[in-house]
PDB file of N, CA and C in Angstrom:
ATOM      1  N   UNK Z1056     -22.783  -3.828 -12.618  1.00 62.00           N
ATOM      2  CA  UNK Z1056     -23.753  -4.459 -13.482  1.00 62.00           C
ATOM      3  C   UNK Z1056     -25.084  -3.713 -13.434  1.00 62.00           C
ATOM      4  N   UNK Z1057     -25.104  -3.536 -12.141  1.00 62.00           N
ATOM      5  CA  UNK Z1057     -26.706  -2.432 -11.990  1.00 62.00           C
ATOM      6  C   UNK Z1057     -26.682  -1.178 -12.682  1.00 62.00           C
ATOM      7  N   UNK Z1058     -25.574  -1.046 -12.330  1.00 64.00           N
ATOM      8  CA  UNK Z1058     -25.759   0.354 -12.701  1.00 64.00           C
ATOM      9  C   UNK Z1058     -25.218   0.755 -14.725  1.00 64.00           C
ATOM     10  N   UNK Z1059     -24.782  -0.442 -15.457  1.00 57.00           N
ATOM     11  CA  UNK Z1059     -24.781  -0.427 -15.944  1.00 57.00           C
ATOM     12  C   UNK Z1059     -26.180  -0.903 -17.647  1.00 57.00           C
ATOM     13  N   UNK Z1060     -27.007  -1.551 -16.447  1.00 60.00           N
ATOM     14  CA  UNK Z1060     -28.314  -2.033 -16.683  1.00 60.00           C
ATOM     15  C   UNK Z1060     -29.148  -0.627 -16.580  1.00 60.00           C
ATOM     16  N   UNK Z1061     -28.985   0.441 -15.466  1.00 57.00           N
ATOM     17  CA  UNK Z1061     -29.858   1.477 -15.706  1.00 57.00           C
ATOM     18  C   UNK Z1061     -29.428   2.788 -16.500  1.00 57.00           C
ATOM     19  N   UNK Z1062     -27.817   3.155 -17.066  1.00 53.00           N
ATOM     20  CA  UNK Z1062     -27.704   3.278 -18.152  1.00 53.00           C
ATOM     21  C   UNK Z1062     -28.693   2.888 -19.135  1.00 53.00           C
ATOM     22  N   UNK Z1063     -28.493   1.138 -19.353  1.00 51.00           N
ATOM     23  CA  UNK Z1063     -29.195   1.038 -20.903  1.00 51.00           C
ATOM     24  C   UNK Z1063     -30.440   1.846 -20.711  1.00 51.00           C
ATOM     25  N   UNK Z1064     -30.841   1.675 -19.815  1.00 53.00           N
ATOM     26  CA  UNK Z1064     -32.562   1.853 -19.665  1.00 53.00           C
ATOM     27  C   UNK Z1064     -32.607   3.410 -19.752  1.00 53.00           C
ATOM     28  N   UNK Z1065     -31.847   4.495 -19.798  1.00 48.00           N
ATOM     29  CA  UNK Z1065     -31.534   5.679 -19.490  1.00 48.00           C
ATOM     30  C   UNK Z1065     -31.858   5.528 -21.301  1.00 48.00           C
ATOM     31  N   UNK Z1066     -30.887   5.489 -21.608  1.00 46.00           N
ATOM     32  CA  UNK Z1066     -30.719   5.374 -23.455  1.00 46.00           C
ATOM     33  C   UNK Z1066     -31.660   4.929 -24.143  1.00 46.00           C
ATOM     34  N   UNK Z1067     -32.735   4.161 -23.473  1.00 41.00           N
ATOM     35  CA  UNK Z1067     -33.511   3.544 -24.523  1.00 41.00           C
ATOM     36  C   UNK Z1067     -34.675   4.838 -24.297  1.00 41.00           C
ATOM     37  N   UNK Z1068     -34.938   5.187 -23.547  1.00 52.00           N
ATOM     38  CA  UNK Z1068     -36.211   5.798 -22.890  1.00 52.00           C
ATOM     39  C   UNK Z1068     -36.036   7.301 -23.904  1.00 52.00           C
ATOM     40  N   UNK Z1069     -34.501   7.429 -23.979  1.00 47.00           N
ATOM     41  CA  UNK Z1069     -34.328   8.552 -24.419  1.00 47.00           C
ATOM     42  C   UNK Z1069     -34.067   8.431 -25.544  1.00 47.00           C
ATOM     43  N   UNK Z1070     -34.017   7.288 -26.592  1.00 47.00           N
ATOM     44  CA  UNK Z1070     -34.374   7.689 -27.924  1.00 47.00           C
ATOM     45  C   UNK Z1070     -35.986   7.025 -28.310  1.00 47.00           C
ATOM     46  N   UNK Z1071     -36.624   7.113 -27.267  1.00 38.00           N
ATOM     47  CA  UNK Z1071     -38.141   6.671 -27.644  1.00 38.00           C
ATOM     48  C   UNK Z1071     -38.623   7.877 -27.483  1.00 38.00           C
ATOM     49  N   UNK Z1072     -37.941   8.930 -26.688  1.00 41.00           N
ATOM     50  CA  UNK Z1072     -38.815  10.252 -26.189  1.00 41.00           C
ATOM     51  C   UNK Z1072     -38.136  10.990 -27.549  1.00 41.00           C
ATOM     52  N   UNK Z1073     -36.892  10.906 -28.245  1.00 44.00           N
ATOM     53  CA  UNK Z1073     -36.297  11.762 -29.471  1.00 44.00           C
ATOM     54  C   UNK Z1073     -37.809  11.218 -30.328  1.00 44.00           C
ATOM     55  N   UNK Z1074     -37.944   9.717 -30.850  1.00 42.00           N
ATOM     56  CA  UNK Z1074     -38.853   9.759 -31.825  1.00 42.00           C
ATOM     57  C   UNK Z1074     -40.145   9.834 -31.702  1.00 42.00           C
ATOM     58  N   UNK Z1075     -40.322   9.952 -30.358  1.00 41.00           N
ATOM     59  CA  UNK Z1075     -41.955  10.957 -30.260  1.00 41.00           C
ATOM     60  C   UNK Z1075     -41.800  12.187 -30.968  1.00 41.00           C
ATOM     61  N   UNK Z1076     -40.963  13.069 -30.345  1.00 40.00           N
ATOM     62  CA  UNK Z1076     -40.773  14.091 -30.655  1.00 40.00           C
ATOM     63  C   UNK Z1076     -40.225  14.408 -31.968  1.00 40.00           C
ATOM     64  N   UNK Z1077     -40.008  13.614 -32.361  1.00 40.00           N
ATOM     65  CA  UNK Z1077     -39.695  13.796 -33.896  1.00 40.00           C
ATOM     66  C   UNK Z1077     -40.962  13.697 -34.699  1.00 40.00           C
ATOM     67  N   UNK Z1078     -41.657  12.957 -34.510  1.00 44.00           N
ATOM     68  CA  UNK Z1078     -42.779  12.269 -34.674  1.00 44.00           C
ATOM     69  C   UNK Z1078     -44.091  13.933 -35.121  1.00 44.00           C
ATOM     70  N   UNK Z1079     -44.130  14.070 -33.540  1.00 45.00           N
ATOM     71  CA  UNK Z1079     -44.534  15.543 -33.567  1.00 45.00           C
ATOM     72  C   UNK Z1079     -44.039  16.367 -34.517  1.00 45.00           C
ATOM     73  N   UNK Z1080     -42.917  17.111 -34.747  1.00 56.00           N
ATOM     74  CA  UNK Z1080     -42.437  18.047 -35.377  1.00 56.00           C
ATOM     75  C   UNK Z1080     -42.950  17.761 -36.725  1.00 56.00           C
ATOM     76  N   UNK Z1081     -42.863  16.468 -37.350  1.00 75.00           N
ATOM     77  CA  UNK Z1081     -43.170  16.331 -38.507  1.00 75.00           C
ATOM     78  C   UNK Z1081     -44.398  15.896 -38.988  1.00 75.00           C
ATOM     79  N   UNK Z1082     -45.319  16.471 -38.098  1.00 92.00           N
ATOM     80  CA  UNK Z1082     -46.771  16.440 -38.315  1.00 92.00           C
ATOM     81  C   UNK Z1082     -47.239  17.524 -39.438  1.00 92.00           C
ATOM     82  N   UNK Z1083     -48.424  16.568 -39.806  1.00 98.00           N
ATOM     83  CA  UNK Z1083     -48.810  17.277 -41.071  1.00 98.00           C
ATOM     84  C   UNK Z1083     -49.455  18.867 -41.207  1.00 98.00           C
ATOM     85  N   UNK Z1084     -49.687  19.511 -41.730  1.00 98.00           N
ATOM     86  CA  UNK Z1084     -49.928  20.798 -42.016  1.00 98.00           C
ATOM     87  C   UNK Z1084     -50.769  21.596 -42.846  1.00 98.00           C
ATOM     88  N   UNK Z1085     -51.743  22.678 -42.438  1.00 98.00           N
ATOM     89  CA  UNK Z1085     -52.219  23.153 -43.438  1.00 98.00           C
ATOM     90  C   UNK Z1085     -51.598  24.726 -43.492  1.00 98.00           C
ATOM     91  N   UNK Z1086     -51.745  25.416 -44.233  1.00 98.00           N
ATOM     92  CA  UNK Z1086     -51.603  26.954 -44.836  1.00 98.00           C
ATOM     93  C   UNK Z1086     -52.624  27.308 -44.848  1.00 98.00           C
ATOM     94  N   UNK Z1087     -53.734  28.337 -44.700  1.00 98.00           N
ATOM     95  CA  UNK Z1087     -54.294  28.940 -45.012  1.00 98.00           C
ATOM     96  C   UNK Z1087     -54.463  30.137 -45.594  1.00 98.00           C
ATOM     97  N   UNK Z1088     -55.218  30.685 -46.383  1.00 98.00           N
ATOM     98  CA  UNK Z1088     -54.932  31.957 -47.169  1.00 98.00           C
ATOM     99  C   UNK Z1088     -56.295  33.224 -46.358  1.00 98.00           C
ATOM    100  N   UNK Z1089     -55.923  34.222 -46.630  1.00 97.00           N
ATOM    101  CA  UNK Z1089     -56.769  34.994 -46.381  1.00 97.00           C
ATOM    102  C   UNK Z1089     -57.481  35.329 -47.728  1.00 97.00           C
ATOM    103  N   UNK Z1090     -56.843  35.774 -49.053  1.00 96.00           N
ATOM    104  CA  UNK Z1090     -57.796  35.706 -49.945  1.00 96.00           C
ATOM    105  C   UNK Z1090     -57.972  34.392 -50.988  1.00 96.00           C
ATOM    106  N   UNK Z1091     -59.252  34.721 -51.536  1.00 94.00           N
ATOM    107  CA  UNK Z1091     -59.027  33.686 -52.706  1.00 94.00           C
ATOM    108  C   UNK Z1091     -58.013  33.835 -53.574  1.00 94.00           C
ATOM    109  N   UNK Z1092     -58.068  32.303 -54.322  1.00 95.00           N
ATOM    110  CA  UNK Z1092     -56.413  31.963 -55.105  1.00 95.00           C
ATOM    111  C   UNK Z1092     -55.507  32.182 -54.507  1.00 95.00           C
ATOM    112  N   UNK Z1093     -55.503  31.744 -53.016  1.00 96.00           N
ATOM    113  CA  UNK Z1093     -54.813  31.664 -52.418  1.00 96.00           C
ATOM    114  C   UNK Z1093     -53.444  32.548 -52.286  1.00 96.00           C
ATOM    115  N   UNK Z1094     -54.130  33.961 -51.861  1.00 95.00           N
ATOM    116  CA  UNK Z1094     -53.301  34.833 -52.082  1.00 95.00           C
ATOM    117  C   UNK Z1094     -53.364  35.622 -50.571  1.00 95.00           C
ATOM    118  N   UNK Z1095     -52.841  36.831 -50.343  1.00 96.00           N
ATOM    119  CA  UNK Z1095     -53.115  37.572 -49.516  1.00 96.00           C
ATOM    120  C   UNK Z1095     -51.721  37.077 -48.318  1.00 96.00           C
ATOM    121  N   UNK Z1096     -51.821  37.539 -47.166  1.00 97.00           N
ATOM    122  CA  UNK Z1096     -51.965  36.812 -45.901  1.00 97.00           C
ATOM    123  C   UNK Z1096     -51.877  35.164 -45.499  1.00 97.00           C
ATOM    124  N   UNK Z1097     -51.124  34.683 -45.324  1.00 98.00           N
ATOM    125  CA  UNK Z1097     -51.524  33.479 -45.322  1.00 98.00           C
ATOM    126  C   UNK Z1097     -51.508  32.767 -43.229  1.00 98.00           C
ATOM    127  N   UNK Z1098     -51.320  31.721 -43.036  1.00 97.00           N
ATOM    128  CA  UNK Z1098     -51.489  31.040 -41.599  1.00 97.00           C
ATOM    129  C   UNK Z1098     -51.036  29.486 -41.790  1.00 97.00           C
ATOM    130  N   UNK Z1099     -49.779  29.201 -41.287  1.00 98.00           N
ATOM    131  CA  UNK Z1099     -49.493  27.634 -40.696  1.00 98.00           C
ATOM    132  C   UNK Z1099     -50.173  27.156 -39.757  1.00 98.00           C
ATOM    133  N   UNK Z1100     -50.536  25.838 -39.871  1.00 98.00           N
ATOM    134  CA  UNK Z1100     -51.138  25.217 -38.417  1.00 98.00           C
ATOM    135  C   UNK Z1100     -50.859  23.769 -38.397  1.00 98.00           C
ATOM    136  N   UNK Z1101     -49.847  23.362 -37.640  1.00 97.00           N
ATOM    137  CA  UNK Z1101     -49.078  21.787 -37.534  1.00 97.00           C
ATOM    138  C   UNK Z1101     -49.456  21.204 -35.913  1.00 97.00           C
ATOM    139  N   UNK Z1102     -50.145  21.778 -35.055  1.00 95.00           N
ATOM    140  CA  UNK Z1102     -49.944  21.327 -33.778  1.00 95.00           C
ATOM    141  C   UNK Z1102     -51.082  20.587 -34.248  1.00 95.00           C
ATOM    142  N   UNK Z1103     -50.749  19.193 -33.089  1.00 96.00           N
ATOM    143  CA  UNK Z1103     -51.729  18.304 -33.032  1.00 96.00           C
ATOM    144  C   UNK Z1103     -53.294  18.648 -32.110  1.00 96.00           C
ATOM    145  N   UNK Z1104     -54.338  18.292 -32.493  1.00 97.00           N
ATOM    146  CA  UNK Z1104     -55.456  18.806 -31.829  1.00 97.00           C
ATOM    147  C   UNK Z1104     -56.293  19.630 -32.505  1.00 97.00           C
ATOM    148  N   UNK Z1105     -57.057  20.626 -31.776  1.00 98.00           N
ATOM    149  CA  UNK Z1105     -58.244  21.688 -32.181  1.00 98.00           C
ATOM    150  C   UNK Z1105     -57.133  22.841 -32.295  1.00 98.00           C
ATOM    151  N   UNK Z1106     -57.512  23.388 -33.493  1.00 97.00           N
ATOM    152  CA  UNK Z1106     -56.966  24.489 -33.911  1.00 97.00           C
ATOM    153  C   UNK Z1106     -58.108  25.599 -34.342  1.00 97.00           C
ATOM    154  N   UNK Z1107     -58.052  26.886 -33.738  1.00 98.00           N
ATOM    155  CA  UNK Z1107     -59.006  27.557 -34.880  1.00 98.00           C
ATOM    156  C   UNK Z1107     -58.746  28.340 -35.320  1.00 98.00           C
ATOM    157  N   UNK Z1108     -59.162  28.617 -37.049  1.00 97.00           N
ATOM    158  CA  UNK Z1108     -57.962  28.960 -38.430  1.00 97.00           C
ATOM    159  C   UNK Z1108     -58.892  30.069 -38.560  1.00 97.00           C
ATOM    160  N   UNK Z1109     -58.053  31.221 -39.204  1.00 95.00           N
ATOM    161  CA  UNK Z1109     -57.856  32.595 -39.081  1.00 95.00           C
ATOM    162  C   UNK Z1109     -58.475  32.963 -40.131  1.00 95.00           C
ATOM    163  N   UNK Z1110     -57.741  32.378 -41.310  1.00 97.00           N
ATOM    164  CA  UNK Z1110     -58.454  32.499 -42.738  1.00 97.00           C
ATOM    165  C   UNK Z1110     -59.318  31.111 -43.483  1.00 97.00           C
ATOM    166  N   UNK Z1111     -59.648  32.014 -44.405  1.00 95.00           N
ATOM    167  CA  UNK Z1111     -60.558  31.304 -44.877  1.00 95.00           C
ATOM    168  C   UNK Z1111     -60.627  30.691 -46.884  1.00 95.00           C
ATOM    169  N   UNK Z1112     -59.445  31.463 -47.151  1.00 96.00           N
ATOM    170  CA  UNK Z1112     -59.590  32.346 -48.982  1.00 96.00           C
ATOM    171  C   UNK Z1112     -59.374  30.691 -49.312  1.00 96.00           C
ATOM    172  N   UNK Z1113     -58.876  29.763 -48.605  1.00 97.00           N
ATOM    173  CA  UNK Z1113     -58.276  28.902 -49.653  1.00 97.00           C
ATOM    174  C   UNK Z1113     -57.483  28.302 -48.576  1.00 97.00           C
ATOM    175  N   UNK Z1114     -56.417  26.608 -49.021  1.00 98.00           N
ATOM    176  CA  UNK Z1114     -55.610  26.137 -48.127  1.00 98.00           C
ATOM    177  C   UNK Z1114     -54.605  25.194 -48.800  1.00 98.00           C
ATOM    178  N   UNK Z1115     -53.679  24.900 -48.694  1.00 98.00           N
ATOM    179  CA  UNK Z1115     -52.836  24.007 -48.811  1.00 98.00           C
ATOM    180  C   UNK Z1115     -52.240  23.079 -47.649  1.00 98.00           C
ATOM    181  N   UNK Z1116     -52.749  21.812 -47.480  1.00 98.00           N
ATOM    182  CA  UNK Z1116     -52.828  20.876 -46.642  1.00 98.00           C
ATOM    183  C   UNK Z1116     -51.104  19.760 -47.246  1.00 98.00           C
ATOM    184  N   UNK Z1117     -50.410  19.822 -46.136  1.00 98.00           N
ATOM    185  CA  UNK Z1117     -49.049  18.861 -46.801  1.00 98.00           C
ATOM    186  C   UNK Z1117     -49.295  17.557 -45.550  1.00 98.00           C
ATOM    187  N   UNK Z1118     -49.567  16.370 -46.104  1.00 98.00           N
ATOM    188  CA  UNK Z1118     -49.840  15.185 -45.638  1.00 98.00           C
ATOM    189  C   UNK Z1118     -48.579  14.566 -45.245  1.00 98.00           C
ATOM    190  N   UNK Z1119     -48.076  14.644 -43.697  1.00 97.00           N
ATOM    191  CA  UNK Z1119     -47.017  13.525 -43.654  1.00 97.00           C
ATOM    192  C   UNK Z1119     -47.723  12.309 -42.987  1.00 97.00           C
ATOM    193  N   UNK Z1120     -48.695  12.097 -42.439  1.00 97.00           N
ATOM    194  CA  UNK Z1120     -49.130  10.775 -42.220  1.00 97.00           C
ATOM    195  C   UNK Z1120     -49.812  10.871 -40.767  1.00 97.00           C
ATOM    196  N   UNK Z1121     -50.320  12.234 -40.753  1.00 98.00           N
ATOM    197  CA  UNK Z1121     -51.737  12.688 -39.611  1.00 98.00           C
ATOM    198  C   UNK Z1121     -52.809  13.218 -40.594  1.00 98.00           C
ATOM    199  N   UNK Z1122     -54.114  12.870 -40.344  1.00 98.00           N
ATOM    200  CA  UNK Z1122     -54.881  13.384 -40.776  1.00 98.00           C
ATOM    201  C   UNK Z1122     -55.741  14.107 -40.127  1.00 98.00           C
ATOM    202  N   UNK Z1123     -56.927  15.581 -41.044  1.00 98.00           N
ATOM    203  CA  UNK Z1123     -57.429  16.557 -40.182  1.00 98.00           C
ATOM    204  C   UNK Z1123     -58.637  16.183 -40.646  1.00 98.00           C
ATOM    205  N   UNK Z1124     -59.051  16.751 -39.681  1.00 98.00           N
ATOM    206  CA  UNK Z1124     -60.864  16.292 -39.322  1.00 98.00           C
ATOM    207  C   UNK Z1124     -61.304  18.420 -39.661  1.00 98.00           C
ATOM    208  N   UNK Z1125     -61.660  18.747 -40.460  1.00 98.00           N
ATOM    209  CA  UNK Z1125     -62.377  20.052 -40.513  1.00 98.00           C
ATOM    210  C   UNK Z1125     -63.659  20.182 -40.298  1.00 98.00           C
ATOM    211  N   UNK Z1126     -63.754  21.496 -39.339  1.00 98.00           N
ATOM    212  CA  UNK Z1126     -65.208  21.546 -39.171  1.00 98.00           C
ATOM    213  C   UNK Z1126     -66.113  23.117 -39.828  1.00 98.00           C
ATOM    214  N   UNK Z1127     -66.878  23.238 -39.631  1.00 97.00           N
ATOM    215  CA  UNK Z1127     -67.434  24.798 -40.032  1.00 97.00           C
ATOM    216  C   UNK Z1127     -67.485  25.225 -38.879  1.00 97.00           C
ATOM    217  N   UNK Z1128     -67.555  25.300 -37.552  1.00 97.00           N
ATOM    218  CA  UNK Z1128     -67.603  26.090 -36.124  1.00 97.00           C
ATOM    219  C   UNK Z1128     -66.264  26.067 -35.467  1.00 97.00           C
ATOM    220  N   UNK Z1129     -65.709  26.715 -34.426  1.00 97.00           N
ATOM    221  CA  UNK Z1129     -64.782  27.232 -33.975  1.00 97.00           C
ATOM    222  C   UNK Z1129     -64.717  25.928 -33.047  1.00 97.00           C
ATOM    223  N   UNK Z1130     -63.645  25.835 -32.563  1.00 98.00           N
ATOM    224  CA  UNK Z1130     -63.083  24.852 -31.681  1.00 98.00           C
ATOM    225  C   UNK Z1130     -63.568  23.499 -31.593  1.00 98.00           C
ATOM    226  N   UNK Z1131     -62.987  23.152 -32.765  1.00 98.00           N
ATOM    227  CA  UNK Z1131     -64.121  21.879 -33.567  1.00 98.00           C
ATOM    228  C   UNK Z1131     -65.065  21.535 -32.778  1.00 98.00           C
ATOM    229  N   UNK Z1132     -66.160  22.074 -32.888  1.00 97.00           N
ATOM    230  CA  UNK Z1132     -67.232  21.716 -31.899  1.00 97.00           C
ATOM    231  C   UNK Z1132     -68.557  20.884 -33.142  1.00 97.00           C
ATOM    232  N   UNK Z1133     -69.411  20.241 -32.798  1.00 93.00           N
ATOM    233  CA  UNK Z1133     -70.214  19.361 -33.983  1.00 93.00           C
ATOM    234  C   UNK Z1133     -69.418  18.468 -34.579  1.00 93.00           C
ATOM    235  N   UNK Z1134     -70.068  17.781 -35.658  1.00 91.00           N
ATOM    236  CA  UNK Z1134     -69.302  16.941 -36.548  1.00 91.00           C
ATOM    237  C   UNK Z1134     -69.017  17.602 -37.152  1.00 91.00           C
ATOM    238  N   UNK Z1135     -67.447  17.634 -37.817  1.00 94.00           N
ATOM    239  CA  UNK Z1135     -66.342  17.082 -38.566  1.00 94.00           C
ATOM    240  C   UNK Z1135     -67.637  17.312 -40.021  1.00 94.00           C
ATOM    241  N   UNK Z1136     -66.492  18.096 -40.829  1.00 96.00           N
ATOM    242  CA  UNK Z1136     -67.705  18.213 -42.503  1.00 96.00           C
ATOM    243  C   UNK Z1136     -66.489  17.443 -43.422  1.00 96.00           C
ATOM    244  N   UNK Z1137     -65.498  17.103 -42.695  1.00 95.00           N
ATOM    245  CA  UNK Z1137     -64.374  16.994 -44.014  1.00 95.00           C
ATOM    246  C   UNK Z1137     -63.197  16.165 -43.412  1.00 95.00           C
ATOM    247  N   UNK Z1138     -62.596  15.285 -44.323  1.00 97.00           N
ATOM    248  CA  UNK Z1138     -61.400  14.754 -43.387  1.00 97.00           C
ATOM    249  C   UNK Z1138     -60.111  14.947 -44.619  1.00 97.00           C
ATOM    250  N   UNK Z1139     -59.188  15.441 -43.900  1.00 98.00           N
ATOM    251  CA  UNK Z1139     -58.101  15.367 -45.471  1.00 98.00           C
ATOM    252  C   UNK Z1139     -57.371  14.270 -45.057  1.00 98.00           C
ATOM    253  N   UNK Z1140     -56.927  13.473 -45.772  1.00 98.00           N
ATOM    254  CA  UNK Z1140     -56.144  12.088 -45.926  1.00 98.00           C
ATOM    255  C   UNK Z1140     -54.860  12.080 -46.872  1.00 98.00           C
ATOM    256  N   UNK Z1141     -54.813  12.994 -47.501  1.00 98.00           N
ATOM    257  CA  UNK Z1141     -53.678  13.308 -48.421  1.00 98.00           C
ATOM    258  C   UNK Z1141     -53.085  14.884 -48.574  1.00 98.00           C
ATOM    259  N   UNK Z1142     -52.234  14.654 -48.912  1.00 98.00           N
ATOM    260  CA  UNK Z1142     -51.865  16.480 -49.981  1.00 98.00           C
ATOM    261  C   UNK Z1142     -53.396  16.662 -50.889  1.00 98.00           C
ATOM    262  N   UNK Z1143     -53.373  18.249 -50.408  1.00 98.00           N
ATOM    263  CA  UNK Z1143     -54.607  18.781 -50.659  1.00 98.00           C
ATOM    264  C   UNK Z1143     -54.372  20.580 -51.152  1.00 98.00           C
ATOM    265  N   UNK Z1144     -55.133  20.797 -52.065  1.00 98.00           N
ATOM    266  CA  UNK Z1144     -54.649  22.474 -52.270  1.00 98.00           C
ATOM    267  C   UNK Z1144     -56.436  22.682 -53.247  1.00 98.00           C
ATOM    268  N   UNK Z1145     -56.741  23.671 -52.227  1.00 97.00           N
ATOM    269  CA  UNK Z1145     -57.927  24.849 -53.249  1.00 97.00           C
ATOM    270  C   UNK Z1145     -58.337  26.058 -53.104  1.00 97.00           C
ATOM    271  N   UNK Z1146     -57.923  26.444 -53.675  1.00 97.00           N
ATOM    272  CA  UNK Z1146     -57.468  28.177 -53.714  1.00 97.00           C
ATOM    273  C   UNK Z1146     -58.831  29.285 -53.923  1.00 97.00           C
ATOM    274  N   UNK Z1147     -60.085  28.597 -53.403  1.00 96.00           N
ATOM    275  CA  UNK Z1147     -61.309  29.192 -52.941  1.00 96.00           C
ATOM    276  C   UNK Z1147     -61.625  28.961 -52.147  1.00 96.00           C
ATOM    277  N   UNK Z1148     -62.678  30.010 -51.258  1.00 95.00           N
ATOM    278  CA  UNK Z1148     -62.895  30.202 -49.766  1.00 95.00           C
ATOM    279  C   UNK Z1148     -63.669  28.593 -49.530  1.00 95.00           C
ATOM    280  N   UNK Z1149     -63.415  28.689 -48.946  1.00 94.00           N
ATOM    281  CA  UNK Z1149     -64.360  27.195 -47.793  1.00 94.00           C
ATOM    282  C   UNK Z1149     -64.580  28.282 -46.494  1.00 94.00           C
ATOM    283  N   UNK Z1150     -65.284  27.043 -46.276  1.00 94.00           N
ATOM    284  CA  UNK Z1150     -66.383  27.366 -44.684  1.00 94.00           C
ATOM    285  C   UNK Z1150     -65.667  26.854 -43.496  1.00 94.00           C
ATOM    286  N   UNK Z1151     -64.683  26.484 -43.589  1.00 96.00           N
ATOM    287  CA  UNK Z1151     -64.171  25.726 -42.571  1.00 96.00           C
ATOM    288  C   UNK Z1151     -63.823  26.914 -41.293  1.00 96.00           C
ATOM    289  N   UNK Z1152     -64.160  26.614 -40.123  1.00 97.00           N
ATOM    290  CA  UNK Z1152     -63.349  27.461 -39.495  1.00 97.00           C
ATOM    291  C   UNK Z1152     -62.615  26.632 -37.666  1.00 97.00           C
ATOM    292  N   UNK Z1153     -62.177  25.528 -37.794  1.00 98.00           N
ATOM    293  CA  UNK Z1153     -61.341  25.022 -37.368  1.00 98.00           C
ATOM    294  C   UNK Z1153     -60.888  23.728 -37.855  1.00 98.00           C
ATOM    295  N   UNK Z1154     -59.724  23.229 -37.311  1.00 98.00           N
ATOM    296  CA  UNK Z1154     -59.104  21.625 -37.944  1.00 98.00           C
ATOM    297  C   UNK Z1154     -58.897  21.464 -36.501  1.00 98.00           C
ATOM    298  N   UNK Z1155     -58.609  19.844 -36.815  1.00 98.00           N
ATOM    299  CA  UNK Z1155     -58.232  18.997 -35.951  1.00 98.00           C
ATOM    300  C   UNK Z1155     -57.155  17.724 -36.385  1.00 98.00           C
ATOM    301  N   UNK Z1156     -55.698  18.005 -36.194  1.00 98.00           N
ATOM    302  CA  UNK Z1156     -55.131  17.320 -36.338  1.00 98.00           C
ATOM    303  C   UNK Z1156     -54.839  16.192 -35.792  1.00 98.00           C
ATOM    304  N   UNK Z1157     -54.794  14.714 -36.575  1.00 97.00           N
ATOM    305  CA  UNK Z1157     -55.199  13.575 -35.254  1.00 97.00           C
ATOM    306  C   UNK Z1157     -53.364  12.975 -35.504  1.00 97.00           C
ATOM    307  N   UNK Z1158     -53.148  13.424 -34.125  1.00 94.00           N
ATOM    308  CA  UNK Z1158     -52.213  12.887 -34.306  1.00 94.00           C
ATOM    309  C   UNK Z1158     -52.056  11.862 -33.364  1.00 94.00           C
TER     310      UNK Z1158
END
């Protein structure tokens, strides 16, 4: 019986740790471009936290249900100039030069 009680508890733990981790993987995302109209070079960035982004030309932001806090200084340091809340795309330079994904 015990040991069939710490089974369950084995199984549950371990599909709460699958949908964290699922959770993660399917965090939201931006692209960045190196030139304007979003051309050139481009850069993914999905990890949760301070990120600091490479380019600058432009971005395409895909919203699964984290939102980013952008700043104009490196390792989001100051306030936050911008928050994206949705799918987002503009294919001219911004000032941004890190995100922060809140996940």
């Amino acid at each position: 019986m015990a040991s069939t009680k710490n089974l369950l508890s084995v199984l549950l733990m371990a599909f709460v740790l699958m949908a964290v981790v699922s959770e993660f993987a399917n965090a939201s995302s931006i692209t960045v471009y190196r030139l304007g109209g979003c051309g050139g070079e481009s850069q993914t960035y999905s990890n949760c936290g301070c990120t600091n982004l490479l380019y600058m030309g432009g971005y395409s932001f895909s919203y699964t249900g984290q939102t980013a806090r952008m700043y104009n200084t490196g390792n989001c340091l100051g306030g936050g100039v911008f928050t994206l809340t949705g799918n987002a795309r503009m294919c001219s330079p911004v000032g941004w030069r890190s995100i922060n994904i809140q996940c």
